[in-house]
PDB file of N, CA and C in Angstrom:
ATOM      1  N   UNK Y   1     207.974  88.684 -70.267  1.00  0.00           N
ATOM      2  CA  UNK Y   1     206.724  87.956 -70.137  1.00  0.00           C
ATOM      3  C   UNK Y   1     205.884  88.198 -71.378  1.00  0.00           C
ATOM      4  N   UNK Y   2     205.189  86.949 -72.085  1.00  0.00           N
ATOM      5  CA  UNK Y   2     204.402  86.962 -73.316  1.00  0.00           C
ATOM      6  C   UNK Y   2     203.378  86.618 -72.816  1.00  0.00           C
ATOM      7  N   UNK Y   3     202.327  87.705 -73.077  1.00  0.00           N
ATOM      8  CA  UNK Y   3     200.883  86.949 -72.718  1.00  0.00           C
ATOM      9  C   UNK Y   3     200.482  85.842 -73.962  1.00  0.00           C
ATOM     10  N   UNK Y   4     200.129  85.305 -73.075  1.00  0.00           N
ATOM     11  CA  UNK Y   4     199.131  83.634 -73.907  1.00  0.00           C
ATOM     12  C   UNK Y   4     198.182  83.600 -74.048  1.00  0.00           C
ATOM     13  N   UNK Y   5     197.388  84.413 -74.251  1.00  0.00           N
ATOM     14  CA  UNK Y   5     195.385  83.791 -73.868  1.00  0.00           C
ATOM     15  C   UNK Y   5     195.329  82.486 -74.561  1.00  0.00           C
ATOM     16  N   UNK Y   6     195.947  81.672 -75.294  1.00  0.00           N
ATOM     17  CA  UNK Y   6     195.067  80.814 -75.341  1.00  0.00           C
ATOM     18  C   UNK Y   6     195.756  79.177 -74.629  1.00  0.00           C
ATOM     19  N   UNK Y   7     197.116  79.864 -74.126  1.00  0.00           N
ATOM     20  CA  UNK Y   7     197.730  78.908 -73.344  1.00  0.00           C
ATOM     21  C   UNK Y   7     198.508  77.817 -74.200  1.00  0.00           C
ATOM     22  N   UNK Y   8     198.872  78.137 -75.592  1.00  0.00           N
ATOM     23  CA  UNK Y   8     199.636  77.337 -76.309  1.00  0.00           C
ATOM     24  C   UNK Y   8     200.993  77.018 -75.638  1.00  0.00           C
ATOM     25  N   UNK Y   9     201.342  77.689 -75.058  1.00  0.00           N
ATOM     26  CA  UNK Y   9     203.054  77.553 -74.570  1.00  0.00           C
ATOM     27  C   UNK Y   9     203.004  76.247 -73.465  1.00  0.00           C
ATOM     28  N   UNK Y  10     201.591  76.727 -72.598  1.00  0.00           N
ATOM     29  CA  UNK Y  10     201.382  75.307 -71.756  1.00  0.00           C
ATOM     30  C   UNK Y  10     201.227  74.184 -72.160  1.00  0.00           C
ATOM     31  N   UNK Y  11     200.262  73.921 -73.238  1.00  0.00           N
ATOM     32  CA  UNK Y  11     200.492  72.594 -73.929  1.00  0.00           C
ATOM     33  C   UNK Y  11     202.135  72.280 -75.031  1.00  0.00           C
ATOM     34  N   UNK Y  12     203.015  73.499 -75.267  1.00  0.00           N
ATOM     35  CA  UNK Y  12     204.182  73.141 -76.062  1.00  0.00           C
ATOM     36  C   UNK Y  12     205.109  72.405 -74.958  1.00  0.00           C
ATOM     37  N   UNK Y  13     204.753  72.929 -73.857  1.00  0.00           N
ATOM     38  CA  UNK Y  13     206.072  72.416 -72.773  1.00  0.00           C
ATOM     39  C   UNK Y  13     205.476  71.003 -72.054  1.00  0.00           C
ATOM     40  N   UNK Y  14     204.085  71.022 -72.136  1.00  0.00           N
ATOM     41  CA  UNK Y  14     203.427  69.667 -71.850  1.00  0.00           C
ATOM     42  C   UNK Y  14     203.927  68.322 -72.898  1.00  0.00           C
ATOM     43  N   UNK Y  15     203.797  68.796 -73.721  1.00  0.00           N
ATOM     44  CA  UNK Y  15     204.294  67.964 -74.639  1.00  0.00           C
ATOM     45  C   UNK Y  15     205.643  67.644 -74.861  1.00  0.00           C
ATOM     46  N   UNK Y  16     206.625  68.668 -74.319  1.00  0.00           N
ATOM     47  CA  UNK Y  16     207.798  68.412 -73.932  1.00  0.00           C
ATOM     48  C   UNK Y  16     207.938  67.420 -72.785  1.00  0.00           C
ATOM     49  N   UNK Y  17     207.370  67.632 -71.901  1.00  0.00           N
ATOM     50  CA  UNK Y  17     207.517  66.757 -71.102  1.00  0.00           C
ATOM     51  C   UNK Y  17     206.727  65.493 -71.250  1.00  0.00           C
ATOM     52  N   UNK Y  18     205.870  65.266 -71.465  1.00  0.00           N
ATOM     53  CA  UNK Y  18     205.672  64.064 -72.330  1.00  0.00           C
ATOM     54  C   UNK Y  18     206.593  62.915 -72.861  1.00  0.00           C
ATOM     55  N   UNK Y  19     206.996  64.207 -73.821  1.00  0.00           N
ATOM     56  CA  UNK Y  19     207.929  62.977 -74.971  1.00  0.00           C
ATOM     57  C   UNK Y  19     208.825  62.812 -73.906  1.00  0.00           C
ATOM     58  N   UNK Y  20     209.490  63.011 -73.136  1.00  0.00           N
ATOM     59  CA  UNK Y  20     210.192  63.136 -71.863  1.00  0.00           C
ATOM     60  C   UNK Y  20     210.580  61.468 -71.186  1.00  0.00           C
ATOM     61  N   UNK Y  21     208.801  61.815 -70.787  1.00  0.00           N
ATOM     62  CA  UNK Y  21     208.695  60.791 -69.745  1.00  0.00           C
ATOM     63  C   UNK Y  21     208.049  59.815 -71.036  1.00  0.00           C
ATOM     64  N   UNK Y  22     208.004  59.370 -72.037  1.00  0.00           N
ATOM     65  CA  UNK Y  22     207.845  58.455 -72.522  1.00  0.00           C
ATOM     66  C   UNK Y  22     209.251  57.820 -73.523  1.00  0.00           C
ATOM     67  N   UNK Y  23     209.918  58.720 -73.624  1.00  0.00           N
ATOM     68  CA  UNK Y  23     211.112  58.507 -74.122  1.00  0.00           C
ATOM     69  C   UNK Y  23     212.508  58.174 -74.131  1.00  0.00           C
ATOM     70  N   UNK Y  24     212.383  59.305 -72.791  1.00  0.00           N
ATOM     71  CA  UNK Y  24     213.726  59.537 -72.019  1.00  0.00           C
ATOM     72  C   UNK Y  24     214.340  60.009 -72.313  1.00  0.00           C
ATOM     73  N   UNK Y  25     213.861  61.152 -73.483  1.00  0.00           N
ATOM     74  CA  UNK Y  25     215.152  62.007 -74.518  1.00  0.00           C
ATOM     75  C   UNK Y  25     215.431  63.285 -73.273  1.00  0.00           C
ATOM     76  N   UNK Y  26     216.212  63.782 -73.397  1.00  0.00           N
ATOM     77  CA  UNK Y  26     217.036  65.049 -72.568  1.00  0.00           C
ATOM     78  C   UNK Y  26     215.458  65.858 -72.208  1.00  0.00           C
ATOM     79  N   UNK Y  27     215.559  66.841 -70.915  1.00  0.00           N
ATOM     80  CA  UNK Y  27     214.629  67.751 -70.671  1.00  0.00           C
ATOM     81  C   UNK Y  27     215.071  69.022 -71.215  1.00  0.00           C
ATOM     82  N   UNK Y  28     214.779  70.014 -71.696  1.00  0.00           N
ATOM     83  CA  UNK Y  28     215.493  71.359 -71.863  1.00  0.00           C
ATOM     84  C   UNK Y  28     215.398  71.944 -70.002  1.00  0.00           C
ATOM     85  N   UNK Y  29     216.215  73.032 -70.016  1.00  0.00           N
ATOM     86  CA  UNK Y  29     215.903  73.940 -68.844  1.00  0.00           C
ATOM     87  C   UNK Y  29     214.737  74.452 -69.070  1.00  0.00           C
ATOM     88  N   UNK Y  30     214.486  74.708 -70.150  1.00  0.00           N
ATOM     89  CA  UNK Y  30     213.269  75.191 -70.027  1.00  0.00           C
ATOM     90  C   UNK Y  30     211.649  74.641 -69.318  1.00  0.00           C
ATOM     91  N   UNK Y  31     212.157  73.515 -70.319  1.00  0.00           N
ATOM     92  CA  UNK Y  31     210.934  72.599 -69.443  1.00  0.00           C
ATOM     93  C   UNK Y  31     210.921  72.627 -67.695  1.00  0.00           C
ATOM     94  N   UNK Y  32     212.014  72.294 -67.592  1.00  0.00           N
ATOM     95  CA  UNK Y  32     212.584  71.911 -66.374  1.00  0.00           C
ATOM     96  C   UNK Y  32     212.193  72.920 -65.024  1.00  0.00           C
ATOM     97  N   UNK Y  33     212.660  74.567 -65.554  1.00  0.00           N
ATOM     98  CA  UNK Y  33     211.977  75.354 -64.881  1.00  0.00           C
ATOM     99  C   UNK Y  33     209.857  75.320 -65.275  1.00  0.00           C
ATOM    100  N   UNK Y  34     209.598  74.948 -66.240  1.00  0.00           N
ATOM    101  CA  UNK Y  34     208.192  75.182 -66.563  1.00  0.00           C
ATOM    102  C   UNK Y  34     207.556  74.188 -65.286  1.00  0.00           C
ATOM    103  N   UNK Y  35     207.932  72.712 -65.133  1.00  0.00           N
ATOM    104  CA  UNK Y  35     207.513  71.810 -63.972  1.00  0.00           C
ATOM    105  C   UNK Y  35     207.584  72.685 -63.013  1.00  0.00           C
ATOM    106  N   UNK Y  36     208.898  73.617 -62.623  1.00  0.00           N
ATOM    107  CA  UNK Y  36     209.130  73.698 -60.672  1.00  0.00           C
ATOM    108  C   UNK Y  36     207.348  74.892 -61.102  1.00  0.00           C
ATOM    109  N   UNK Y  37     206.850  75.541 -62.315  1.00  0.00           N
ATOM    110  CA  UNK Y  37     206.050  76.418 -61.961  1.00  0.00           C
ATOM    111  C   UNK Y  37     205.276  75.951 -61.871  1.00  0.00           C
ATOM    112  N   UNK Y  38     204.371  74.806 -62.497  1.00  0.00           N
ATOM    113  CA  UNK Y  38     203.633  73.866 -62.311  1.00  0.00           C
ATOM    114  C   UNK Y  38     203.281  73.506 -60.607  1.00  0.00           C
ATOM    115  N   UNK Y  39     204.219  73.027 -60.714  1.00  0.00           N
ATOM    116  CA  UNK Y  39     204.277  72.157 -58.690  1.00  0.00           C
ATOM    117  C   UNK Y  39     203.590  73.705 -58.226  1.00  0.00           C
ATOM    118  N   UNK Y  40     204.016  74.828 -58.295  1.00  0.00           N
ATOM    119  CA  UNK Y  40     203.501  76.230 -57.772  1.00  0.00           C
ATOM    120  C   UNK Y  40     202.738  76.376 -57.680  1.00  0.00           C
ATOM    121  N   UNK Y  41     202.048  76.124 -59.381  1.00  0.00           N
ATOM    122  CA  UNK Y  41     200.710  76.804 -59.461  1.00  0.00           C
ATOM    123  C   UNK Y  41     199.884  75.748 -58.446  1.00  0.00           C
ATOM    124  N   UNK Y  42     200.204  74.714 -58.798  1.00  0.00           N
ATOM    125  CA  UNK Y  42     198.990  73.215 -57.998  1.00  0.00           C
ATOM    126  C   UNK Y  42     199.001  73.651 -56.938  1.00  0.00           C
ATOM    127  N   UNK Y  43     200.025  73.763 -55.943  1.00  0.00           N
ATOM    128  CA  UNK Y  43     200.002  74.363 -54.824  1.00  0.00           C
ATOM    129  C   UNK Y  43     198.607  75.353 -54.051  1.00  0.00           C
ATOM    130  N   UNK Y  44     199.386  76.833 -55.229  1.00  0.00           N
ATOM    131  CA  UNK Y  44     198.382  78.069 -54.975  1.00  0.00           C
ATOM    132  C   UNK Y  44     197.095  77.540 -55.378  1.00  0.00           C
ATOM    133  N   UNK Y  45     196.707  76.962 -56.536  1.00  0.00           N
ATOM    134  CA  UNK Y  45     195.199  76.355 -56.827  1.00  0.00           C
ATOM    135  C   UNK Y  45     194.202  75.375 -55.493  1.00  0.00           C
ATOM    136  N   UNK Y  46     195.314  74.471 -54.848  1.00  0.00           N
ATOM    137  CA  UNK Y  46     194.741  73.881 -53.976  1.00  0.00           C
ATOM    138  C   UNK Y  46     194.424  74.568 -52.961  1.00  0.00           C
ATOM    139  N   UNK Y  47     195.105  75.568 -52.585  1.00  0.00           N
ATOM    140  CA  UNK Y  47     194.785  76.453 -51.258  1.00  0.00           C
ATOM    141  C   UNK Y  47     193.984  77.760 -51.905  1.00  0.00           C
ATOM    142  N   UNK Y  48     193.407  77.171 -53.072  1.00  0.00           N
ATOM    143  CA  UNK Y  48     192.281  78.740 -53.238  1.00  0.00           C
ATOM    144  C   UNK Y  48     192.859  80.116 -53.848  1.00  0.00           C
ATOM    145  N   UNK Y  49     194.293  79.756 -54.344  1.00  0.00           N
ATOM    146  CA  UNK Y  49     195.001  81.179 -54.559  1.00  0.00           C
ATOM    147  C   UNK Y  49     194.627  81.454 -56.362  1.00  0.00           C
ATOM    148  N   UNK Y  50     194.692  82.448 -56.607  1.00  0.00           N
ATOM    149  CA  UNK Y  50     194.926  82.674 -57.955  1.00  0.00           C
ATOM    150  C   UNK Y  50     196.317  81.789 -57.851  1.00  0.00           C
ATOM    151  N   UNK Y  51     196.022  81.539 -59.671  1.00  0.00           N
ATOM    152  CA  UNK Y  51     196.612  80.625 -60.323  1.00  0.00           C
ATOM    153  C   UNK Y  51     196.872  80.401 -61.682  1.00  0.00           C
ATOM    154  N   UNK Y  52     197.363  79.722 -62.914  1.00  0.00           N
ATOM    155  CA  UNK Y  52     196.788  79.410 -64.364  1.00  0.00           C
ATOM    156  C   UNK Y  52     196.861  78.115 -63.900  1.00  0.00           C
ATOM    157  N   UNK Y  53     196.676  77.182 -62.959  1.00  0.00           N
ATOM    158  CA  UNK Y  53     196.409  75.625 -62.682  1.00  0.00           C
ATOM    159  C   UNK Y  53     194.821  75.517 -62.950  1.00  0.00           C
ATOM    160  N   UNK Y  54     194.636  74.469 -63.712  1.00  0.00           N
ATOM    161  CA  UNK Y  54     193.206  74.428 -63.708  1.00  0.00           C
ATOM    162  C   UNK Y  54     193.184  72.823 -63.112  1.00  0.00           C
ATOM    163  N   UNK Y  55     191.750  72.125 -63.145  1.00  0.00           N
ATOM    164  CA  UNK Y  55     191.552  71.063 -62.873  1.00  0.00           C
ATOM    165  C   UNK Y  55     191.796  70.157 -64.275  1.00  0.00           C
ATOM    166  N   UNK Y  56     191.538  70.738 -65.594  1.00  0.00           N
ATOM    167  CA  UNK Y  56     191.933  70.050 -66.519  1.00  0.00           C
ATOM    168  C   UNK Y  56     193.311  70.049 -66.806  1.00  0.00           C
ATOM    169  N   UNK Y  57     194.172  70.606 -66.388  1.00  0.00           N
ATOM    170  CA  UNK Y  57     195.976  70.530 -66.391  1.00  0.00           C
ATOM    171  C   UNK Y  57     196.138  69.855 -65.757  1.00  0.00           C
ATOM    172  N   UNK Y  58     196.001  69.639 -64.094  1.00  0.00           N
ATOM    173  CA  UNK Y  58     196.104  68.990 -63.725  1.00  0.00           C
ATOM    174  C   UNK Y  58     195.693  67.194 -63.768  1.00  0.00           C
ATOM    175  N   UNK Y  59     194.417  66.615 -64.378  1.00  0.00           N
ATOM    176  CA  UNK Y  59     194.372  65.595 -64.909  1.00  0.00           C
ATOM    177  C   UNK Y  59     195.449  65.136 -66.023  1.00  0.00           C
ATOM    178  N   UNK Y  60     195.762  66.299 -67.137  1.00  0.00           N
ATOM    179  CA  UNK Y  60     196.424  65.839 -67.750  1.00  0.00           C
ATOM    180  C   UNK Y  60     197.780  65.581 -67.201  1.00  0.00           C
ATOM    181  N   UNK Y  61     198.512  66.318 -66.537  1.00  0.00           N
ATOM    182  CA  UNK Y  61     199.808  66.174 -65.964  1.00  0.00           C
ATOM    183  C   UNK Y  61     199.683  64.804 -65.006  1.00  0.00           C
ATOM    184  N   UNK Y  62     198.179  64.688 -64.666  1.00  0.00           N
ATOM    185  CA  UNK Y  62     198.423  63.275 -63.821  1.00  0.00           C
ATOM    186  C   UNK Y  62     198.382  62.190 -64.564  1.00  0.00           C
ATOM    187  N   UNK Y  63     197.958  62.097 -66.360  1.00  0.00           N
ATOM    188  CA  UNK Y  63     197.797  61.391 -67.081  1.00  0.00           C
ATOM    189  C   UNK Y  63     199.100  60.762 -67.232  1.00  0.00           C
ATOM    190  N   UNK Y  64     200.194  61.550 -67.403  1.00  0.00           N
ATOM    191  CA  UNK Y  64     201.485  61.057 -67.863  1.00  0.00           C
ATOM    192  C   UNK Y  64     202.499  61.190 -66.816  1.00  0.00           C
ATOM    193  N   UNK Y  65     201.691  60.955 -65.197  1.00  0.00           N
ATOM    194  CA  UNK Y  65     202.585  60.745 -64.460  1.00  0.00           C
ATOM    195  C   UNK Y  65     203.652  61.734 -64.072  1.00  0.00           C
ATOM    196  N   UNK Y  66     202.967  62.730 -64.132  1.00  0.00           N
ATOM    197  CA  UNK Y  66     203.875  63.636 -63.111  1.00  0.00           C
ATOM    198  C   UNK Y  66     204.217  64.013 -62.145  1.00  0.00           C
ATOM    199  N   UNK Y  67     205.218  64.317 -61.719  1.00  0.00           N
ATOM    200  CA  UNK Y  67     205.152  64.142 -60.156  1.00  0.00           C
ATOM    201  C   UNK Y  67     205.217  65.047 -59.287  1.00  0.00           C
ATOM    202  N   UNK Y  68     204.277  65.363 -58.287  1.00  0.00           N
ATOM    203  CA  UNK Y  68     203.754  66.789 -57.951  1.00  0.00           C
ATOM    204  C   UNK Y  68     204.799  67.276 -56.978  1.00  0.00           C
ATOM    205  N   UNK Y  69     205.432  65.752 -56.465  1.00  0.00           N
ATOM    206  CA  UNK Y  69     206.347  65.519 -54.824  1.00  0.00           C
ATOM    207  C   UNK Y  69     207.427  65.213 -55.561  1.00  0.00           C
ATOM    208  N   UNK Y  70     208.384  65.339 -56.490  1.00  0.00           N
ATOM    209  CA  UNK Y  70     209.620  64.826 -56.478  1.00  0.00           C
ATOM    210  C   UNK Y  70     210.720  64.294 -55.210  1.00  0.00           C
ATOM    211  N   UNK Y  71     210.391  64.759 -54.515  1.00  0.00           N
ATOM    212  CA  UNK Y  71     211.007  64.932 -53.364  1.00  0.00           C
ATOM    213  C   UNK Y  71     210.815  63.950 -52.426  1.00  0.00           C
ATOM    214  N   UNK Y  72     209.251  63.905 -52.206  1.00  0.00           N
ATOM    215  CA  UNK Y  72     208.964  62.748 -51.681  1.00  0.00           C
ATOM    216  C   UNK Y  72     208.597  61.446 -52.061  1.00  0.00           C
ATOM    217  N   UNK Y  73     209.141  61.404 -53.445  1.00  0.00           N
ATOM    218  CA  UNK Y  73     209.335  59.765 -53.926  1.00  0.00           C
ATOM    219  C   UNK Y  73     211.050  59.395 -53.474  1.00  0.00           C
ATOM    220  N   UNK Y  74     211.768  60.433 -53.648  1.00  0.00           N
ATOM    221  CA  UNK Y  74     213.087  60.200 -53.404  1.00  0.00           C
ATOM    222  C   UNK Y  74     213.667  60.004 -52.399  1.00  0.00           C
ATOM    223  N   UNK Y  75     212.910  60.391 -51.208  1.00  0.00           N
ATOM    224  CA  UNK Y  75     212.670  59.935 -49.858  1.00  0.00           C
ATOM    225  C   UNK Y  75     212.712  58.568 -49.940  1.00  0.00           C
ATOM    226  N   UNK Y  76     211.323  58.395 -50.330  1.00  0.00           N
ATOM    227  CA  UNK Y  76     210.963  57.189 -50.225  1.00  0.00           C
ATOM    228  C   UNK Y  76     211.250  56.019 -50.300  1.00  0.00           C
ATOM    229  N   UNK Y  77     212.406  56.161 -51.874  1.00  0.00           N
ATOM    230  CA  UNK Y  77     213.250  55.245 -52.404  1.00  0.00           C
ATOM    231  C   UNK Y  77     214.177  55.051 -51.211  1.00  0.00           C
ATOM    232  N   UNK Y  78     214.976  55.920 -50.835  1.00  0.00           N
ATOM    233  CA  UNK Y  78     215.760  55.700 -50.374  1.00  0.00           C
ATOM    234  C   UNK Y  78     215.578  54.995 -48.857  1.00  0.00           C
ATOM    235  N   UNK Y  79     214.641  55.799 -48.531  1.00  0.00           N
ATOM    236  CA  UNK Y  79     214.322  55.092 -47.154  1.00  0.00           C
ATOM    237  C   UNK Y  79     213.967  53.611 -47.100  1.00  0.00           C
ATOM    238  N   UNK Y  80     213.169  53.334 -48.866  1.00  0.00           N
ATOM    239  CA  UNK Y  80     213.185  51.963 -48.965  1.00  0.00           C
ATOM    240  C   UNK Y  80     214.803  51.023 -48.686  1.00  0.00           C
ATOM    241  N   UNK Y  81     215.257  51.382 -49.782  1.00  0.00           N
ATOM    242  CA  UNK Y  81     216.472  51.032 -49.911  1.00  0.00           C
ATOM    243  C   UNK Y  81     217.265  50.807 -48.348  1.00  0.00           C
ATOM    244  N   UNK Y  82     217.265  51.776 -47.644  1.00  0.00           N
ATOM    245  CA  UNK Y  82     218.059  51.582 -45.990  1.00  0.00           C
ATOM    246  C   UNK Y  82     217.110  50.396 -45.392  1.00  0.00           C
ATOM    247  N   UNK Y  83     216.018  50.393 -45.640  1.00  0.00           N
ATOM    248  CA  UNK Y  83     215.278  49.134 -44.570  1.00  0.00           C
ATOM    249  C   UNK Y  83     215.631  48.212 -45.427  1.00  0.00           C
ATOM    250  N   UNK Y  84     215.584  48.014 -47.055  1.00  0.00           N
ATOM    251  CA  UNK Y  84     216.414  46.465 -47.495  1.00  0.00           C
ATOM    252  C   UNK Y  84     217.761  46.334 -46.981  1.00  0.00           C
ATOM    253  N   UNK Y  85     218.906  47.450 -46.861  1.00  0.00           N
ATOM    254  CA  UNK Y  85     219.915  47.095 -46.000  1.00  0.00           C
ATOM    255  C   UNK Y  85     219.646  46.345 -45.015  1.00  0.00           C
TER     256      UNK Y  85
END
């Protein structure tokens, strides 16, 4: 573990994911695990827990469409998909 005070690593992997979702180039694992901590922190932040989620991360991550529910869009699709069957 590297401490950050000034939280550069959060905006390096933000920006990873970014170019991501605007590109479609490959995710690293890295990133990849950085999101599942993300979804975490939002979590613990919404229920009052310590956290590094702020309200300004979170706007930005909602800026470029991130998705807090992976899970439950994929539902969704699919469940779409069975009622067009």
């Amino acid at each position: 573990f590297e401490f950050d005070p000034t939280g550069n690593r959060w905006y390096e992997r933000y920006e990873e994911l970014k170019a991501h979702l605007n590109n479609g180039c490959a995710i690293s694992e890295t990133c990849f695990q950085w999101t599942i901590t993300q979804r975490l922190n939002y979590r613990k932040h919404k229920i009052g827990e310590k956290s590094s989620m702020t309200e300004e991360r979170i706007i930005l991550l909602n800026e470029i469409g991130f998705e807090w529910k992976p899970m439950d869009k994929k539902w969704e699709h699919s469940f779409n998909e069975l009622k067009d069957y």
